[in-house]
């Protein structure tokens, strides 16, 4: 399988080399919640990492399922949920194979897509279609991290992998998704890159 393995991510957690981790929920998630755009529902958080977003959603009354295939991430998320006396389902699974028993109303996609090698993006996007109910929402953060070797030499660098908006339009095509008009919210990220934040609606 191309791209980082579970062992790669496990080592990052064990060595505390988690530069993508803000130590708190994404400010964009908080903005969506505070404005009432994202309201309590059954929601998945793929690649849930340390669990900040899972905890925030659980606090606000969501039926939340956190998914990660790295044992350390699952343990951290469960510990954070338990420490705050909250309820959330945390599953150790590969998002490329996982199938929920019941479909979701929403998916919060922040760190999973950009952590998966682009070779697997199509399979992952097809999974998201399967996970969501018709008219379900994908609240997504597209990582913007273009490196010179990519544009000048064609080298694929990551994680995080650059989620070019043109590629995203092809990956999440209009056949399956309703796109909002740009411009999209620009969200600063700790690693000096930024994300583009938007909501896609499954047809």
JSON list of C-alpha atoms in Angstrom, two decimals:
[
{"chain": "A", "resi": 1, "resn": "UNK", "atom": "CA", "xyz": [0.00, 0.00, 0.00]},
{"chain": "A", "resi": 2, "resn": "UNK", "atom": "CA", "xyz": [1.43, 3.36, -1.04]},
{"chain": "A", "resi": 3, "resn": "UNK", "atom": "CA", "xyz": [1.87, 6.01, 1.61]},
{"chain": "A", "resi": 4, "resn": "UNK", "atom": "CA", "xyz": [2.28, 5.99, 5.38]},
{"chain": "A", "resi": 5, "resn": "UNK", "atom": "CA", "xyz": [1.49, 2.85, 7.36]},
{"chain": "A", "resi": 6, "resn": "UNK", "atom": "CA", "xyz": [-0.08, 2.33, 10.77]},
{"chain": "A", "resi": 7, "resn": "UNK", "atom": "CA", "xyz": [3.45, 1.82, 12.10]},
{"chain": "A", "resi": 8, "resn": "UNK", "atom": "CA", "xyz": [4.47, 5.22, 10.72]},
{"chain": "A", "resi": 9, "resn": "UNK", "atom": "CA", "xyz": [1.64, 6.97, 12.56]},
{"chain": "A", "resi": 10, "resn": "UNK", "atom": "CA", "xyz": [2.07, 4.90, 15.72]},
{"chain": "A", "resi": 11, "resn": "UNK", "atom": "CA", "xyz": [5.70, 6.01, 15.91]},
{"chain": "A", "resi": 12, "resn": "UNK", "atom": "CA", "xyz": [4.70, 9.66, 15.44]},
{"chain": "A", "resi": 13, "resn": "UNK", "atom": "CA", "xyz": [2.33, 9.44, 18.40]},
{"chain": "A", "resi": 14, "resn": "UNK", "atom": "CA", "xyz": [4.82, 7.56, 20.57]},
{"chain": "A", "resi": 15, "resn": "UNK", "atom": "CA", "xyz": [7.57, 10.11, 19.87]},
{"chain": "A", "resi": 16, "resn": "UNK", "atom": "CA", "xyz": [5.10, 13.00, 20.22]},
{"chain": "A", "resi": 17, "resn": "UNK", "atom": "CA", "xyz": [5.94, 14.12, 16.68]},
{"chain": "A", "resi": 18, "resn": "UNK", "atom": "CA", "xyz": [2.43, 15.37, 16.02]},
{"chain": "A", "resi": 19, "resn": "UNK", "atom": "CA", "xyz": [3.00, 18.82, 14.57]},
{"chain": "A", "resi": 20, "resn": "UNK", "atom": "CA", "xyz": [-0.44, 18.80, 12.96]},
{"chain": "A", "resi": 21, "resn": "UNK", "atom": "CA", "xyz": [-2.09, 18.69, 16.39]},
{"chain": "A", "resi": 22, "resn": "UNK", "atom": "CA", "xyz": [-3.31, 22.12, 17.56]},
{"chain": "A", "resi": 23, "resn": "UNK", "atom": "CA", "xyz": [-3.98, 20.80, 21.07]},
{"chain": "A", "resi": 24, "resn": "UNK", "atom": "CA", "xyz": [-7.57, 21.95, 20.70]},
{"chain": "A", "resi": 25, "resn": "UNK", "atom": "CA", "xyz": [-10.45, 21.70, 18.21]},
{"chain": "A", "resi": 26, "resn": "UNK", "atom": "CA", "xyz": [-10.05, 23.37, 14.84]},
{"chain": "A", "resi": 27, "resn": "UNK", "atom": "CA", "xyz": [-11.19, 27.01, 14.94]},
{"chain": "A", "resi": 28, "resn": "UNK", "atom": "CA", "xyz": [-13.20, 26.33, 11.79]},
{"chain": "A", "resi": 29, "resn": "UNK", "atom": "CA", "xyz": [-15.15, 23.53, 13.47]},
{"chain": "A", "resi": 30, "resn": "UNK", "atom": "CA", "xyz": [-15.89, 25.88, 16.36]},
{"chain": "A", "resi": 31, "resn": "UNK", "atom": "CA", "xyz": [-17.03, 28.56, 13.92]},
{"chain": "A", "resi": 32, "resn": "UNK", "atom": "CA", "xyz": [-19.40, 26.17, 12.14]},
{"chain": "A", "resi": 33, "resn": "UNK", "atom": "CA", "xyz": [-20.80, 25.05, 15.49]},
{"chain": "A", "resi": 34, "resn": "UNK", "atom": "CA", "xyz": [-21.09, 28.51, 17.03]},
{"chain": "A", "resi": 35, "resn": "UNK", "atom": "CA", "xyz": [-22.89, 29.85, 13.96]},
{"chain": "A", "resi": 36, "resn": "UNK", "atom": "CA", "xyz": [-25.34, 26.96, 14.10]},
{"chain": "A", "resi": 37, "resn": "UNK", "atom": "CA", "xyz": [-24.40, 25.74, 10.62]},
{"chain": "A", "resi": 38, "resn": "UNK", "atom": "CA", "xyz": [-23.41, 22.30, 11.92]},
{"chain": "A", "resi": 39, "resn": "UNK", "atom": "CA", "xyz": [-26.06, 21.05, 14.33]},
{"chain": "A", "resi": 40, "resn": "UNK", "atom": "CA", "xyz": [-26.33, 17.86, 16.42]},
{"chain": "A", "resi": 41, "resn": "UNK", "atom": "CA", "xyz": [-26.66, 14.74, 14.29]},
{"chain": "A", "resi": 42, "resn": "UNK", "atom": "CA", "xyz": [-24.97, 11.40, 13.70]},
{"chain": "A", "resi": 43, "resn": "UNK", "atom": "CA", "xyz": [-21.46, 12.33, 12.54]},
{"chain": "A", "resi": 44, "resn": "UNK", "atom": "CA", "xyz": [-18.20, 10.55, 11.70]},
{"chain": "A", "resi": 45, "resn": "UNK", "atom": "CA", "xyz": [-14.70, 11.92, 12.28]},
{"chain": "A", "resi": 46, "resn": "UNK", "atom": "CA", "xyz": [-12.31, 9.83, 10.13]},
{"chain": "A", "resi": 47, "resn": "UNK", "atom": "CA", "xyz": [-8.64, 10.04, 11.09]},
{"chain": "A", "resi": 48, "resn": "UNK", "atom": "CA", "xyz": [-9.68, 11.39, 14.49]},
{"chain": "A", "resi": 49, "resn": "UNK", "atom": "CA", "xyz": [-6.09, 11.55, 15.82]},
{"chain": "A", "resi": 50, "resn": "UNK", "atom": "CA", "xyz": [-5.93, 12.86, 19.38]},
{"chain": "A", "resi": 51, "resn": "UNK", "atom": "CA", "xyz": [-9.69, 13.33, 19.53]},
{"chain": "A", "resi": 52, "resn": "UNK", "atom": "CA", "xyz": [-10.14, 17.09, 20.04]},
{"chain": "A", "resi": 53, "resn": "UNK", "atom": "CA", "xyz": [-12.92, 17.35, 17.49]},
{"chain": "A", "resi": 54, "resn": "UNK", "atom": "CA", "xyz": [-14.60, 14.16, 18.72]},
{"chain": "A", "resi": 55, "resn": "UNK", "atom": "CA", "xyz": [-14.75, 15.58, 22.24]},
{"chain": "A", "resi": 56, "resn": "UNK", "atom": "CA", "xyz": [-16.07, 18.97, 21.09]},
{"chain": "A", "resi": 57, "resn": "UNK", "atom": "CA", "xyz": [-18.82, 17.35, 19.05]},
{"chain": "A", "resi": 58, "resn": "UNK", "atom": "CA", "xyz": [-19.75, 15.00, 21.92]},
{"chain": "A", "resi": 59, "resn": "UNK", "atom": "CA", "xyz": [-19.95, 18.00, 24.28]},
{"chain": "A", "resi": 60, "resn": "UNK", "atom": "CA", "xyz": [-22.43, 19.64, 21.95]},
{"chain": "A", "resi": 61, "resn": "UNK", "atom": "CA", "xyz": [-24.78, 16.69, 21.78]},
{"chain": "A", "resi": 62, "resn": "UNK", "atom": "CA", "xyz": [-23.69, 14.94, 18.59]},
{"chain": "A", "resi": 63, "resn": "UNK", "atom": "CA", "xyz": [-23.85, 11.18, 18.13]},
{"chain": "A", "resi": 64, "resn": "UNK", "atom": "CA", "xyz": [-20.19, 11.02, 17.14]},
{"chain": "A", "resi": 65, "resn": "UNK", "atom": "CA", "xyz": [-18.06, 8.16, 15.83]},
{"chain": "A", "resi": 66, "resn": "UNK", "atom": "CA", "xyz": [-14.29, 8.67, 15.75]},
{"chain": "A", "resi": 67, "resn": "UNK", "atom": "CA", "xyz": [-12.33, 6.41, 13.39]},
{"chain": "A", "resi": 68, "resn": "UNK", "atom": "CA", "xyz": [-8.56, 5.87, 13.23]},
{"chain": "A", "resi": 69, "resn": "UNK", "atom": "CA", "xyz": [-6.43, 2.89, 12.26]},
{"chain": "A", "resi": 70, "resn": "UNK", "atom": "CA", "xyz": [-3.59, 3.76, 14.64]},
{"chain": "A", "resi": 71, "resn": "UNK", "atom": "CA", "xyz": [-3.82, 2.24, 18.11]},
{"chain": "A", "resi": 72, "resn": "UNK", "atom": "CA", "xyz": [-2.20, 5.24, 19.81]},
{"chain": "A", "resi": 73, "resn": "UNK", "atom": "CA", "xyz": [-4.72, 7.63, 18.25]},
{"chain": "A", "resi": 74, "resn": "UNK", "atom": "CA", "xyz": [-7.65, 5.49, 19.34]},
{"chain": "A", "resi": 75, "resn": "UNK", "atom": "CA", "xyz": [-6.25, 5.25, 22.88]},
{"chain": "A", "resi": 76, "resn": "UNK", "atom": "CA", "xyz": [-5.71, 9.02, 23.10]},
{"chain": "A", "resi": 77, "resn": "UNK", "atom": "CA", "xyz": [-9.19, 9.79, 21.84]},
{"chain": "A", "resi": 78, "resn": "UNK", "atom": "CA", "xyz": [-10.83, 7.30, 24.19]},
{"chain": "A", "resi": 79, "resn": "UNK", "atom": "CA", "xyz": [-8.85, 8.68, 27.13]},
{"chain": "A", "resi": 80, "resn": "UNK", "atom": "CA", "xyz": [-9.86, 12.26, 26.28]},
{"chain": "A", "resi": 81, "resn": "UNK", "atom": "CA", "xyz": [-13.52, 11.30, 25.93]},
{"chain": "A", "resi": 82, "resn": "UNK", "atom": "CA", "xyz": [-13.50, 9.34, 29.20]},
{"chain": "A", "resi": 83, "resn": "UNK", "atom": "CA", "xyz": [-11.65, 12.07, 31.10]},
{"chain": "A", "resi": 84, "resn": "UNK", "atom": "CA", "xyz": [-14.48, 14.48, 30.34]},
{"chain": "A", "resi": 85, "resn": "UNK", "atom": "CA", "xyz": [-17.25, 12.01, 31.10]},
{"chain": "A", "resi": 86, "resn": "UNK", "atom": "CA", "xyz": [-18.55, 12.11, 27.55]},
{"chain": "A", "resi": 87, "resn": "UNK", "atom": "CA", "xyz": [-20.05, 9.51, 25.25]},
{"chain": "A", "resi": 88, "resn": "UNK", "atom": "CA", "xyz": [-18.63, 8.76, 21.81]},
{"chain": "A", "resi": 89, "resn": "UNK", "atom": "CA", "xyz": [-17.93, 5.64, 19.79]},
{"chain": "A", "resi": 90, "resn": "UNK", "atom": "CA", "xyz": [-14.24, 5.27, 18.94]},
{"chain": "A", "resi": 91, "resn": "UNK", "atom": "CA", "xyz": [-13.36, 2.64, 16.34]},
{"chain": "A", "resi": 92, "resn": "UNK", "atom": "CA", "xyz": [-9.97, 1.33, 15.27]},
{"chain": "A", "resi": 93, "resn": "UNK", "atom": "CA", "xyz": [-10.41, 0.70, 11.55]},
{"chain": "A", "resi": 94, "resn": "UNK", "atom": "CA", "xyz": [-9.02, 1.50, 8.12]},
{"chain": "A", "resi": 95, "resn": "UNK", "atom": "CA", "xyz": [-11.26, 4.12, 6.49]},
{"chain": "A", "resi": 96, "resn": "UNK", "atom": "CA", "xyz": [-10.71, 2.45, 3.12]},
{"chain": "A", "resi": 97, "resn": "UNK", "atom": "CA", "xyz": [-12.50, -0.67, 4.39]},
{"chain": "A", "resi": 98, "resn": "UNK", "atom": "CA", "xyz": [-14.76, 0.52, 7.21]},
{"chain": "A", "resi": 99, "resn": "UNK", "atom": "CA", "xyz": [-18.52, 0.36, 6.68]},
{"chain": "A", "resi": 100, "resn": "UNK", "atom": "CA", "xyz": [-20.89, 1.74, 9.32]},
{"chain": "A", "resi": 101, "resn": "UNK", "atom": "CA", "xyz": [-23.93, -0.25, 10.41]},
{"chain": "A", "resi": 102, "resn": "UNK", "atom": "CA", "xyz": [-26.01, 2.90, 9.93]},
{"chain": "A", "resi": 103, "resn": "UNK", "atom": "CA", "xyz": [-25.31, 5.77, 7.57]},
{"chain": "A", "resi": 104, "resn": "UNK", "atom": "CA", "xyz": [-24.21, 9.16, 8.84]},
{"chain": "A", "resi": 105, "resn": "UNK", "atom": "CA", "xyz": [-25.91, 12.53, 8.57]},
{"chain": "A", "resi": 106, "resn": "UNK", "atom": "CA", "xyz": [-22.51, 14.22, 8.36]},
{"chain": "A", "resi": 107, "resn": "UNK", "atom": "CA", "xyz": [-18.78, 13.60, 8.13]},
{"chain": "A", "resi": 108, "resn": "UNK", "atom": "CA", "xyz": [-16.15, 15.98, 9.50]},
{"chain": "A", "resi": 109, "resn": "UNK", "atom": "CA", "xyz": [-13.06, 15.56, 7.30]},
{"chain": "A", "resi": 110, "resn": "UNK", "atom": "CA", "xyz": [-10.04, 17.47, 8.49]},
{"chain": "A", "resi": 111, "resn": "UNK", "atom": "CA", "xyz": [-6.89, 15.37, 8.66]},
{"chain": "A", "resi": 112, "resn": "UNK", "atom": "CA", "xyz": [-7.69, 12.08, 6.97]},
{"chain": "A", "resi": 113, "resn": "UNK", "atom": "CA", "xyz": [-7.63, 12.89, 3.25]},
{"chain": "A", "resi": 114, "resn": "UNK", "atom": "CA", "xyz": [-4.33, 14.77, 3.42]},
{"chain": "A", "resi": 115, "resn": "UNK", "atom": "CA", "xyz": [-2.77, 11.88, 5.37]},
{"chain": "A", "resi": 116, "resn": "UNK", "atom": "CA", "xyz": [-3.68, 9.27, 2.76]},
{"chain": "A", "resi": 117, "resn": "UNK", "atom": "CA", "xyz": [-1.46, 8.80, -0.29]},
{"chain": "A", "resi": 118, "resn": "UNK", "atom": "CA", "xyz": [-3.22, 10.25, -3.38]},
{"chain": "A", "resi": 119, "resn": "UNK", "atom": "CA", "xyz": [-3.28, 6.76, -4.90]},
{"chain": "A", "resi": 120, "resn": "UNK", "atom": "CA", "xyz": [-6.06, 5.96, -2.40]},
{"chain": "A", "resi": 121, "resn": "UNK", "atom": "CA", "xyz": [-8.04, 9.20, -2.64]},
{"chain": "A", "resi": 122, "resn": "UNK", "atom": "CA", "xyz": [-10.59, 7.87, -5.11]},
{"chain": "A", "resi": 123, "resn": "UNK", "atom": "CA", "xyz": [-11.35, 4.84, -2.92]},
{"chain": "A", "resi": 124, "resn": "UNK", "atom": "CA", "xyz": [-11.68, 7.10, 0.11]},
{"chain": "A", "resi": 125, "resn": "UNK", "atom": "CA", "xyz": [-14.01, 9.55, -1.63]},
{"chain": "A", "resi": 126, "resn": "UNK", "atom": "CA", "xyz": [-16.19, 6.62, -2.70]},
{"chain": "A", "resi": 127, "resn": "UNK", "atom": "CA", "xyz": [-16.32, 5.47, 0.91]},
{"chain": "A", "resi": 128, "resn": "UNK", "atom": "CA", "xyz": [-17.59, 8.87, 2.02]},
{"chain": "A", "resi": 129, "resn": "UNK", "atom": "CA", "xyz": [-20.43, 8.65, -0.49]},
{"chain": "A", "resi": 130, "resn": "UNK", "atom": "CA", "xyz": [-21.37, 5.25, 0.94]},
{"chain": "A", "resi": 131, "resn": "UNK", "atom": "CA", "xyz": [-21.17, 6.43, 4.54]},
{"chain": "A", "resi": 132, "resn": "UNK", "atom": "CA", "xyz": [-23.46, 9.42, 4.10]},
{"chain": "A", "resi": 133, "resn": "UNK", "atom": "CA", "xyz": [-27.21, 9.55, 3.74]},
{"chain": "A", "resi": 134, "resn": "UNK", "atom": "CA", "xyz": [-28.55, 11.34, 0.66]},
{"chain": "A", "resi": 135, "resn": "UNK", "atom": "CA", "xyz": [-28.33, 15.10, 1.36]},
{"chain": "A", "resi": 136, "resn": "UNK", "atom": "CA", "xyz": [-25.83, 14.36, 4.12]},
{"chain": "A", "resi": 137, "resn": "UNK", "atom": "CA", "xyz": [-23.02, 16.90, 4.59]},
{"chain": "A", "resi": 138, "resn": "UNK", "atom": "CA", "xyz": [-19.26, 16.60, 4.27]},
{"chain": "A", "resi": 139, "resn": "UNK", "atom": "CA", "xyz": [-17.68, 19.36, 6.35]},
{"chain": "A", "resi": 140, "resn": "UNK", "atom": "CA", "xyz": [-14.24, 19.33, 4.83]},
{"chain": "A", "resi": 141, "resn": "UNK", "atom": "CA", "xyz": [-10.86, 21.03, 5.28]},
{"chain": "A", "resi": 142, "resn": "UNK", "atom": "CA", "xyz": [-8.69, 20.74, 2.17]},
{"chain": "A", "resi": 143, "resn": "UNK", "atom": "CA", "xyz": [-5.01, 21.02, 3.13]},
{"chain": "A", "resi": 144, "resn": "UNK", "atom": "CA", "xyz": [-3.03, 23.48, 1.00]},
{"chain": "A", "resi": 145, "resn": "UNK", "atom": "CA", "xyz": [0.66, 22.59, 1.09]},
{"chain": "A", "resi": 146, "resn": "UNK", "atom": "CA", "xyz": [2.17, 22.85, -2.37]},
{"chain": "A", "resi": 147, "resn": "UNK", "atom": "CA", "xyz": [5.88, 22.04, -2.45]},
{"chain": "A", "resi": 148, "resn": "UNK", "atom": "CA", "xyz": [8.25, 23.13, -5.27]},
{"chain": "A", "resi": 149, "resn": "UNK", "atom": "CA", "xyz": [9.30, 19.55, -6.04]},
{"chain": "A", "resi": 150, "resn": "UNK", "atom": "CA", "xyz": [5.68, 18.70, -6.74]},
{"chain": "A", "resi": 151, "resn": "UNK", "atom": "CA", "xyz": [5.01, 21.49, -9.23]},
{"chain": "A", "resi": 152, "resn": "UNK", "atom": "CA", "xyz": [8.49, 21.49, -10.79]},
{"chain": "A", "resi": 153, "resn": "UNK", "atom": "CA", "xyz": [9.41, 17.80, -10.81]},
{"chain": "A", "resi": 154, "resn": "UNK", "atom": "CA", "xyz": [6.17, 15.90, -10.27]},
{"chain": "A", "resi": 155, "resn": "UNK", "atom": "CA", "xyz": [7.25, 14.45, -6.93]},
{"chain": "A", "resi": 156, "resn": "UNK", "atom": "CA", "xyz": [4.43, 13.46, -4.57]},
{"chain": "A", "resi": 157, "resn": "UNK", "atom": "CA", "xyz": [5.36, 14.73, -1.11]},
{"chain": "A", "resi": 158, "resn": "UNK", "atom": "CA", "xyz": [3.56, 14.03, 2.12]},
{"chain": "A", "resi": 159, "resn": "UNK", "atom": "CA", "xyz": [1.99, 13.58, 4.51]},
{"chain": "A", "resi": 160, "resn": "UNK", "atom": "CA", "xyz": [0.39, 16.01, 4.55]},
{"chain": "A", "resi": 161, "resn": "UNK", "atom": "CA", "xyz": [-0.42, 15.76, 0.86]},
{"chain": "A", "resi": 162, "resn": "UNK", "atom": "CA", "xyz": [-1.44, 18.91, -0.99]},
{"chain": "A", "resi": 163, "resn": "UNK", "atom": "CA", "xyz": [-5.17, 18.83, -1.77]},
{"chain": "A", "resi": 164, "resn": "UNK", "atom": "CA", "xyz": [-5.26, 20.97, -4.90]},
{"chain": "A", "resi": 165, "resn": "UNK", "atom": "CA", "xyz": [-8.73, 22.41, -5.40]},
{"chain": "A", "resi": 166, "resn": "UNK", "atom": "CA", "xyz": [-8.81, 21.30, -9.06]},
{"chain": "A", "resi": 167, "resn": "UNK", "atom": "CA", "xyz": [-8.07, 17.74, -8.00]},
{"chain": "A", "resi": 168, "resn": "UNK", "atom": "CA", "xyz": [-10.73, 18.01, -5.29]},
{"chain": "A", "resi": 169, "resn": "UNK", "atom": "CA", "xyz": [-13.33, 19.07, -7.87]},
{"chain": "A", "resi": 170, "resn": "UNK", "atom": "CA", "xyz": [-12.52, 15.95, -9.87]},
{"chain": "A", "resi": 171, "resn": "UNK", "atom": "CA", "xyz": [-12.44, 13.71, -6.79]},
{"chain": "A", "resi": 172, "resn": "UNK", "atom": "CA", "xyz": [-15.70, 15.01, -5.31]},
{"chain": "A", "resi": 173, "resn": "UNK", "atom": "CA", "xyz": [-17.47, 15.49, -8.61]},
{"chain": "A", "resi": 174, "resn": "UNK", "atom": "CA", "xyz": [-20.75, 17.27, -9.20]},
{"chain": "A", "resi": 175, "resn": "UNK", "atom": "CA", "xyz": [-22.33, 13.92, -10.04]},
{"chain": "A", "resi": 176, "resn": "UNK", "atom": "CA", "xyz": [-22.23, 13.00, -6.37]},
{"chain": "A", "resi": 177, "resn": "UNK", "atom": "CA", "xyz": [-21.76, 16.31, -4.55]},
{"chain": "A", "resi": 178, "resn": "UNK", "atom": "CA", "xyz": [-23.20, 19.82, -4.46]},
{"chain": "A", "resi": 179, "resn": "UNK", "atom": "CA", "xyz": [-20.43, 22.42, -4.19]},
{"chain": "A", "resi": 180, "resn": "UNK", "atom": "CA", "xyz": [-20.78, 25.93, -2.76]},
{"chain": "A", "resi": 181, "resn": "UNK", "atom": "CA", "xyz": [-19.40, 28.84, -4.72]},
{"chain": "A", "resi": 182, "resn": "UNK", "atom": "CA", "xyz": [-15.93, 30.12, -3.75]},
{"chain": "A", "resi": 183, "resn": "UNK", "atom": "CA", "xyz": [-14.23, 31.85, -2.10]},
{"chain": "A", "resi": 184, "resn": "UNK", "atom": "CA", "xyz": [-13.82, 29.34, 0.70]},
{"chain": "A", "resi": 185, "resn": "UNK", "atom": "CA", "xyz": [-12.71, 30.07, 4.25]},
{"chain": "A", "resi": 186, "resn": "UNK", "atom": "CA", "xyz": [-8.92, 30.08, 4.66]},
{"chain": "A", "resi": 187, "resn": "UNK", "atom": "CA", "xyz": [-7.85, 28.49, 7.94]},
{"chain": "A", "resi": 188, "resn": "UNK", "atom": "CA", "xyz": [-4.27, 28.92, 9.17]},
{"chain": "A", "resi": 189, "resn": "UNK", "atom": "CA", "xyz": [-2.55, 25.69, 10.24]},
{"chain": "A", "resi": 190, "resn": "UNK", "atom": "CA", "xyz": [0.27, 25.17, 12.79]},
{"chain": "A", "resi": 191, "resn": "UNK", "atom": "CA", "xyz": [2.68, 23.83, 10.14]},
{"chain": "A", "resi": 192, "resn": "UNK", "atom": "CA", "xyz": [2.68, 27.13, 8.21]},
{"chain": "A", "resi": 193, "resn": "UNK", "atom": "CA", "xyz": [0.26, 25.87, 5.59]},
{"chain": "A", "resi": 194, "resn": "UNK", "atom": "CA", "xyz": [-3.47, 26.52, 5.49]},
{"chain": "A", "resi": 195, "resn": "UNK", "atom": "CA", "xyz": [-6.74, 24.74, 4.79]},
{"chain": "A", "resi": 196, "resn": "UNK", "atom": "CA", "xyz": [-9.71, 25.64, 2.64]},
{"chain": "A", "resi": 197, "resn": "UNK", "atom": "CA", "xyz": [-12.93, 24.96, 4.53]},
{"chain": "A", "resi": 198, "resn": "UNK", "atom": "CA", "xyz": [-16.29, 24.22, 2.94]},
{"chain": "A", "resi": 199, "resn": "UNK", "atom": "CA", "xyz": [-19.40, 22.07, 3.11]},
{"chain": "A", "resi": 200, "resn": "UNK", "atom": "CA", "xyz": [-20.24, 19.58, 0.38]},
{"chain": "A", "resi": 201, "resn": "UNK", "atom": "CA", "xyz": [-23.69, 18.02, 0.21]},
{"chain": "A", "resi": 202, "resn": "UNK", "atom": "CA", "xyz": [-24.14, 14.46, -1.01]},
{"chain": "A", "resi": 203, "resn": "UNK", "atom": "CA", "xyz": [-26.71, 14.16, -3.77]}
]
